[in-house]
Amino acid sequence: MGSNPIGRERIAEHPWGRAFEEHRNASGSTETLVVKRALIAALLVGLASTARAEEPKGFAEFPWGTTAEALRENLLTKRCQSYIDYSRAGGSSHCGKYLVEGLSVAHLRFDFEPENSLAGYYMVVARHSYPTLRTLTLQKFGQPTVRSSLFGFSEQLFWDWDGAQAVLIQRCGYETSCLEVKTLPLIRKSEQEAARQRRDLRQSF
């Protein structure tokens, strides 16, 4: 990825950039060079951090849209200790005991939407492996869009891109942590399913 020059208009759009402009206008010609450099350095760090958060393009070397058959032949049968494949019936593919960069993934699920087209995945690890999963996820996705904490003991990190979303949850089960990545087709499918469930709840006799 080539580096783009940071123009005045981009600086002005950033919160630190607005602070820089306000400080410059208030101080006029008496503004010190030290303060200028400090504000610009902080802005550049913020912009660089944002630029590192790249939208996921698939799983490992398998891009979004990979067929279930290709995934089964090249991953499920070769890299999983065990697997169950429901993709032929319109369901998901499940991989047991998958290893990635030294991390043992207890359960890895691949989701297809539309049918037979890879559109997301969900992985579960033992909670003692959360620090490793967190480090690998941050290296891959960059800094999250939102950070939150559930009751102060379960960290949750969210990423939101134009064509995908991801969530990393420290405690998604009694002794597990999980990471889920969804592309727009899966997101829309989930929203439609949630709307259908709401309609069903409102139904009466």
Short mmCIF file of C-alpha atoms in Angstrom, two decimals:
data_model
loop_
_atom_site.label_atom_id
_atom_site.label_comp_id
_atom_site.label_asym_id
_atom_site.label_seq_id
_atom_site.Cartn_x
_atom_site.Cartn_y
_atom_site.Cartn_z
CA MET A 1 0.00 0.00 0.00
CA GLY A 2 1.54 3.30 -1.05
CA SER A 3 1.68 6.21 1.34
CA ASN A 4 -0.64 9.11 0.58
CA PRO A 5 0.30 12.69 1.43
CA ILE A 6 -1.79 14.11 4.26
CA GLY A 7 -3.41 17.28 2.98
CA ARG A 8 -4.79 20.15 5.03
CA GLU A 9 -8.36 19.00 4.30
CA ARG A 10 -7.67 15.51 5.75
CA ILE A 11 -6.04 16.96 8.85
CA ALA A 12 -9.01 19.27 9.37
CA GLU A 13 -11.40 16.28 9.29
CA HIS A 14 -9.56 14.46 12.11
CA PRO A 15 -10.34 15.40 15.79
CA TRP A 16 -6.66 16.05 16.47
CA GLY A 17 -6.51 18.00 13.23
CA ARG A 18 -9.33 20.27 14.36
CA ALA A 19 -7.51 20.86 17.63
CA PHE A 20 -4.39 21.74 15.68
CA GLU A 21 -6.26 24.25 13.50
CA GLU A 22 -7.97 25.85 16.52
CA HIS A 23 -4.65 26.17 18.33
CA ARG A 24 -2.95 27.62 15.23
CA ASN A 25 -5.68 30.21 14.70
CA ALA A 26 -5.73 31.24 18.36
CA SER A 27 -1.98 31.56 18.69
CA GLY A 28 -1.23 33.14 15.33
CA SER A 29 2.41 33.83 14.56
CA THR A 30 3.48 33.35 18.20
CA GLU A 31 2.72 29.62 18.15
CA THR A 32 5.82 27.64 19.05
CA LEU A 33 7.41 25.16 16.67
CA VAL A 34 7.53 22.56 19.48
CA VAL A 35 3.74 22.58 19.92
CA LYS A 36 3.23 22.38 16.16
CA ARG A 37 5.44 19.35 15.87
CA ALA A 38 3.81 17.62 18.84
CA LEU A 39 0.28 18.06 17.45
CA ILE A 40 1.25 16.94 13.94
CA ALA A 41 3.09 13.89 15.34
CA ALA A 42 0.00 12.87 17.34
CA LEU A 43 -2.18 13.29 14.25
CA LEU A 44 0.13 11.18 12.09
CA VAL A 45 0.13 8.38 14.67
CA GLY A 46 -3.67 8.39 14.72
CA LEU A 47 -3.94 8.32 10.94
CA ALA A 48 -1.36 5.54 10.64
CA SER A 49 -3.22 3.45 13.22
CA THR A 50 -6.46 3.82 11.26
CA ALA A 51 -4.76 2.91 7.98
CA ARG A 52 -3.51 -0.40 9.36
CA ALA A 53 -7.07 -1.69 9.92
CA GLU A 54 -7.63 -3.45 6.59
CA GLU A 55 -10.86 -5.19 5.70
CA PRO A 56 -10.54 -9.01 5.69
CA LYS A 57 -10.57 -10.59 2.24
CA GLY A 58 -11.36 -14.15 3.31
CA PHE A 59 -9.91 -16.89 5.52
CA ALA A 60 -6.20 -17.67 5.15
CA GLU A 61 -5.57 -18.11 1.41
CA PHE A 62 -9.28 -18.72 0.69
CA PRO A 63 -10.99 -15.50 -0.48
CA TRP A 64 -14.65 -14.69 0.06
CA GLY A 65 -16.68 -16.55 -2.54
CA THR A 66 -14.60 -19.74 -2.33
CA THR A 67 -16.87 -22.72 -2.93
CA ALA A 68 -17.64 -25.22 -0.19
CA GLU A 69 -16.13 -27.98 -2.32
CA ALA A 70 -12.80 -26.15 -2.66
CA LEU A 71 -12.72 -25.47 1.07
CA ARG A 72 -13.50 -29.10 1.86
CA GLU A 73 -10.84 -30.48 -0.48
CA ASN A 74 -8.06 -28.06 0.46
CA LEU A 75 -8.70 -27.30 4.14
CA LEU A 76 -11.22 -29.52 5.92
CA THR A 77 -9.72 -32.82 4.78
CA LYS A 78 -6.09 -31.72 5.14
CA ARG A 79 -5.80 -29.33 8.10
CA CYS A 80 -8.58 -30.32 10.50
CA GLN A 81 -8.29 -33.14 12.99
CA SER A 82 -11.98 -33.78 12.37
CA TYR A 83 -14.70 -32.14 10.33
CA ILE A 84 -18.42 -32.16 9.58
CA ASP A 85 -19.68 -30.66 6.33
CA TYR A 86 -23.31 -29.56 6.05
CA SER A 87 -22.67 -27.26 3.07
CA ARG A 88 -24.29 -29.67 0.61
CA ALA A 89 -27.54 -29.25 2.55
CA GLY A 90 -27.20 -25.46 2.61
CA GLY A 91 -25.53 -25.34 6.02
CA SER A 92 -22.08 -24.60 7.41
CA SER A 93 -18.82 -26.54 7.45
CA HIS A 94 -17.23 -27.35 10.81
CA CYS A 95 -13.55 -27.99 11.51
CA GLY A 96 -12.27 -29.49 14.78
CA LYS A 97 -8.80 -28.82 16.21
CA TYR A 98 -7.37 -26.39 13.69
CA LEU A 99 -3.89 -24.95 14.25
CA VAL A 100 -3.03 -21.40 13.19
CA GLU A 101 0.31 -19.77 14.02
CA GLY A 102 0.73 -21.90 17.14
CA LEU A 103 -2.85 -21.30 18.33
CA SER A 104 -5.12 -24.32 18.80
CA VAL A 105 -8.64 -23.54 17.57
CA ALA A 106 -11.09 -25.96 19.17
CA HIS A 107 -13.88 -25.25 16.71
CA LEU A 108 -13.86 -23.40 13.39
CA ARG A 109 -17.09 -22.87 11.46
CA PHE A 110 -17.34 -21.65 7.88
CA ASP A 111 -20.55 -19.95 6.71
CA PHE A 112 -21.76 -19.68 3.13
CA GLU A 113 -24.08 -17.00 1.72
CA PRO A 114 -25.34 -17.18 -0.89
CA GLU A 115 -25.28 -20.96 -0.86
CA ASN A 116 -21.87 -22.46 -1.67
CA SER A 117 -20.03 -19.13 -1.38
CA LEU A 118 -17.72 -18.50 1.60
CA ALA A 119 -18.96 -15.39 3.42
CA GLY A 120 -17.75 -15.65 7.01
CA TYR A 121 -16.23 -17.73 9.77
CA TYR A 122 -16.46 -18.27 13.51
CA MET A 123 -13.66 -19.65 15.68
CA VAL A 124 -13.63 -20.77 19.30
CA VAL A 125 -10.54 -21.17 21.50
CA ALA A 126 -9.98 -22.04 25.15
CA ARG A 127 -10.11 -18.87 27.22
CA HIS A 128 -6.51 -19.22 28.38
CA SER A 129 -5.59 -18.76 24.69
CA TYR A 130 -7.42 -15.42 24.47
CA PRO A 131 -4.26 -13.27 24.74
CA THR A 132 -2.75 -15.10 21.75
CA LEU A 133 -5.97 -14.86 19.73
CA ARG A 134 -6.25 -11.17 20.60
CA THR A 135 -2.68 -10.46 19.50
CA LEU A 136 -3.11 -12.32 16.19
CA THR A 137 -6.44 -10.57 15.50
CA LEU A 138 -5.01 -7.10 16.16
CA GLN A 139 -2.06 -7.88 13.89
CA LYS A 140 -4.45 -8.93 11.14
CA PHE A 141 -7.24 -6.35 11.49
CA GLY A 142 -5.53 -3.40 13.14
CA GLN A 143 -7.07 -1.34 15.94
CA PRO A 144 -10.80 -2.00 16.55
CA THR A 145 -13.57 0.44 15.73
CA VAL A 146 -15.11 0.03 19.19
CA ARG A 147 -13.91 -1.47 22.49
CA SER A 148 -16.28 -2.44 25.27
CA SER A 149 -16.35 -4.46 28.47
CA LEU A 150 -19.23 -6.63 29.66
CA PHE A 151 -19.67 -6.17 33.43
CA GLY A 152 -15.98 -5.28 33.62
CA PHE A 153 -14.66 -8.81 33.10
CA SER A 154 -15.23 -9.67 29.42
CA GLU A 155 -13.52 -7.54 26.78
CA GLN A 156 -15.23 -7.15 23.42
CA LEU A 157 -13.57 -5.67 20.34
CA PHE A 158 -15.54 -4.68 17.23
CA TRP A 159 -14.39 -3.90 13.69
CA ASP A 160 -16.65 -2.34 11.08
CA TRP A 161 -15.63 -2.00 7.41
CA ASP A 162 -17.59 -1.21 4.26
CA GLY A 163 -18.02 -4.87 3.35
CA ALA A 164 -17.51 -6.82 6.58
CA GLN A 165 -17.75 -6.82 10.36
CA ALA A 166 -15.81 -8.68 13.06
CA VAL A 167 -16.18 -9.16 16.79
CA LEU A 168 -13.69 -10.65 19.27
CA ILE A 169 -15.20 -11.71 22.61
CA GLN A 170 -13.10 -12.67 25.60
CA ARG A 171 -15.86 -14.71 27.27
CA CYS A 172 -18.36 -16.13 24.80
CA GLY A 173 -18.79 -19.35 26.78
CA TYR A 174 -18.01 -20.75 30.20
CA GLU A 175 -14.35 -21.37 29.34
CA THR A 176 -14.06 -20.09 25.77
CA SER A 177 -13.24 -17.01 23.71
CA CYS A 178 -14.37 -16.46 20.14
CA LEU A 179 -13.88 -14.46 16.96
CA GLU A 180 -16.57 -14.00 14.31
CA VAL A 181 -16.17 -12.39 10.90
CA LYS A 182 -19.13 -11.71 8.59
CA THR A 183 -19.41 -10.18 5.14
CA LEU A 184 -22.42 -8.17 3.94
CA PRO A 185 -24.41 -11.18 2.61
CA LEU A 186 -24.27 -12.83 6.05
CA ILE A 187 -25.00 -9.56 7.84
CA ARG A 188 -28.11 -9.02 5.70
CA LYS A 189 -29.19 -12.63 6.25
CA SER A 190 -28.85 -12.20 10.04
CA GLU A 191 -30.86 -8.96 9.93
CA GLN A 192 -33.60 -10.63 7.89
CA GLU A 193 -33.71 -13.56 10.32
CA ALA A 194 -33.92 -11.19 13.30
CA ALA A 195 -36.78 -9.27 11.61
CA ARG A 196 -38.62 -12.55 10.94
CA GLN A 197 -38.25 -13.58 14.59
CA ARG A 198 -39.62 -10.22 15.74
CA ARG A 199 -42.62 -10.65 13.46
CA ASP A 200 -43.20 -14.17 14.80
CA LEU A 201 -43.12 -12.89 18.39
CA ARG A 202 -45.84 -10.34 17.56
CA GLN A 203 -48.11 -12.98 16.07
CA SER A 204 -51.07 -14.17 18.04
CA PHE A 205 -54.11 -16.39 17.58
#
